[in-house]
């Protein structure tokens, strides 16, 4: 997924499909459902720090769905 920004937007999130991927868990490699999330942002309107914080918040919320 490669999101494309169209003016007047300043950012867009792209979410791929869930797929089983190898994942390290407790020192073992196991199959886990994983989703890829990307963010395209116009650096004239925002900076990378805000974008990284936004993606970190999405990750945290997906790891703790009871908070949604």
Coordinates of N, CA and C in Angstrom, one line a residue:
X1 N 0.9 -1.2 0.0 CA 0.0 0.0 0.0 C 0.9 1.2 0.0
X2 N 0.7 2.1 -1.0 CA 1.4 3.3 -1.0 C 0.4 4.5 -1.1
X3 N 0.1 5.1 0.0 CA -0.9 6.2 0.0 C -0.3 7.4 -0.7
X4 N -1.2 8.1 -1.5 CA -0.8 9.3 -2.2 C -1.6 10.5 -1.7
X5 N -0.9 11.5 -1.4 CA -1.5 12.7 -0.9 C -2.1 13.6 -2.0
X6 N -3.3 13.9 -2.0 CA -3.9 14.8 -2.9 C -4.3 16.1 -2.2
X7 N -3.8 17.3 -2.7 CA -4.1 18.6 -2.1 C -5.6 18.7 -2.1
X8 N -6.2 19.3 -1.0 CA -5.5 20.0 0.1 C -5.2 19.1 1.3
X9 N -5.1 17.8 1.1 CA -4.8 16.9 2.2 C -3.3 17.2 2.6
X10 N -3.0 16.9 3.9 CA -1.6 17.0 4.3 C -1.0 15.7 4.7
X11 N -1.9 14.7 4.9 CA -1.4 13.3 5.3 C -2.5 12.3 4.9
X12 N -2.0 11.1 4.8 CA -3.0 10.0 4.5 C -2.3 8.7 5.0
X13 N -3.2 7.8 5.6 CA -2.8 6.6 6.2 C -3.2 5.5 5.2
X14 N -2.2 4.5 5.0 CA -2.5 3.3 4.2 C -2.4 2.1 5.0
X15 N -3.4 1.3 5.0 CA -3.5 0.0 5.8 C -3.6 -1.2 4.8
X16 N -2.6 -2.0 4.9 CA -2.6 -3.3 4.1 C -3.5 -4.3 4.7
X17 N -3.6 -5.5 4.1 CA -4.4 -6.5 4.7 C -3.6 -7.3 5.7
X18 N -4.3 -8.0 6.6 CA -3.7 -8.8 7.6 C -3.2 -10.1 7.0
X19 N -1.9 -10.4 7.3 CA -1.3 -11.6 6.8 C -0.5 -12.3 7.9
X20 N -0.4 -13.6 7.8 CA 0.4 -14.4 8.8 C 1.9 -14.2 8.4
X21 N 2.7 -13.8 9.4 CA 4.1 -13.5 9.2 C 4.9 -14.2 10.4
X22 N 6.1 -14.5 10.1 CA 6.9 -15.0 11.2 C 7.2 -13.9 12.2
X23 N 7.1 -14.2 13.5 CA 7.3 -13.2 14.6 C 8.0 -13.9 15.7
X24 N 8.9 -13.1 16.3 CA 9.7 -13.6 17.5 C 8.8 -13.4 18.7
X25 N 8.5 -14.5 19.5 CA 7.7 -14.4 20.7 C 8.3 -15.3 21.7
X26 N 8.7 -14.8 22.8 CA 9.3 -15.6 23.9 C 10.5 -16.4 23.4
X27 N 11.3 -15.9 22.6 CA 12.5 -16.6 22.1 C 12.2 -17.6 21.0
X28 N 11.0 -17.7 20.5 CA 10.6 -18.6 19.5 C 10.1 -17.9 18.3
X29 N 10.2 -18.5 17.1 CA 9.6 -17.9 15.9 C 8.2 -18.6 15.7
X30 N 7.1 -17.7 15.7 CA 5.8 -18.2 15.6 C 5.1 -17.4 14.5
X31 N 4.0 -18.0 13.9 CA 3.2 -17.3 12.9 C 2.2 -16.4 13.7
X32 N 2.2 -15.1 13.3 CA 1.3 -14.1 13.9 C 0.6 -13.3 12.8
X33 N -0.7 -12.9 13.1 CA -1.3 -12.0 12.1 C -0.7 -10.6 12.2
X34 N -0.3 -10.1 11.1 CA 0.4 -8.8 11.1 C -0.2 -7.9 10.0
X35 N -0.3 -6.6 10.3 CA -0.8 -5.7 9.3 C 0.2 -4.6 9.1
X36 N 0.4 -4.2 7.9 CA 1.3 -3.1 7.6 C 0.6 -1.8 7.5
X37 N 1.0 -0.8 8.2 CA 0.4 0.6 8.2 C 1.5 1.6 7.8
X38 N 1.2 2.4 6.8 CA 2.1 3.4 6.3 C 1.4 4.8 6.4
X39 N 2.2 5.8 6.5 CA 1.7 7.1 6.6 C 2.5 8.0 5.6
X40 N 1.9 8.7 4.8 CA 2.5 9.7 3.9 C 2.1 11.1 4.4
X41 N 3.0 11.9 4.6 CA 2.7 13.3 5.2 C 3.5 14.3 4.4
X42 N 2.9 15.5 4.2 CA 3.5 16.6 3.5 C 4.3 17.4 4.6
X43 N 5.7 17.3 4.4 CA 6.5 17.9 5.4 C 6.5 19.5 5.4
X44 N 5.8 20.0 4.5 CA 5.6 21.5 4.5 C 4.6 21.9 5.6
X45 N 3.7 20.9 5.9 CA 2.6 21.2 6.9 C 2.8 20.5 8.2
X46 N 3.7 19.5 8.3 CA 3.9 18.8 9.5 C 5.3 18.2 9.5
X47 N 5.8 17.6 10.6 CA 7.1 17.1 10.6 C 7.1 15.6 10.9
X48 N 8.2 15.0 10.8 CA 8.3 13.5 11.0 C 8.1 13.1 12.4
X49 N 8.4 14.0 13.4 CA 8.1 13.6 14.8 C 6.6 13.4 15.0
X50 N 5.8 14.3 14.5 CA 4.3 14.2 14.7 C 3.8 12.9 14.0
X51 N 4.4 12.6 12.8 CA 3.9 11.5 12.1 C 4.3 10.2 12.8
X52 N 5.5 10.1 13.4 CA 6.0 8.9 14.1 C 5.1 8.8 15.4
X53 N 4.8 9.9 16.1 CA 4.0 9.8 17.3 C 2.6 9.3 16.9
X54 N 2.0 9.7 15.8 CA 0.7 9.3 15.3 C 0.7 7.8 15.1
X55 N 1.7 7.3 14.4 CA 1.8 5.8 14.1 C 2.1 5.0 15.3
X56 N 2.8 5.5 16.3 CA 3.0 4.9 17.6 C 1.7 4.7 18.3
X57 N 0.9 5.8 18.3 CA -0.4 5.8 19.0 C -1.3 4.7 18.3
X58 N -1.3 4.7 17.0 CA -2.1 3.6 16.3 C -1.7 2.2 16.7
X59 N -0.4 2.0 16.8 CA 0.2 0.7 17.2 C -0.3 0.4 18.6
X60 N -0.2 1.3 19.5 CA -0.6 1.1 20.9 C -2.1 0.8 21.0
X61 N -2.9 1.5 20.3 CA -4.3 1.2 20.3 C -4.7 -0.2 19.7
X62 N -4.0 -0.6 18.7 CA -4.3 -1.9 18.1 C -3.8 -3.0 19.0
X63 N -2.7 -2.8 19.8 CA -2.3 -3.8 20.7 C -3.2 -3.9 21.9
X64 N -3.9 -2.8 22.2 CA -4.8 -2.8 23.4 C -6.2 -2.4 22.9
X65 N -6.9 -3.3 22.2 CA -8.2 -2.9 21.6 C -9.3 -2.5 22.6
X66 N -9.1 -3.0 23.8 CA -10.1 -2.6 24.8 C -10.1 -1.1 25.1
X67 N -9.1 -0.4 24.7 CA -9.1 1.1 24.9 C -9.7 1.8 23.7
X68 N -10.1 1.1 22.7 CA -10.7 1.8 21.5 C -12.1 2.4 21.8

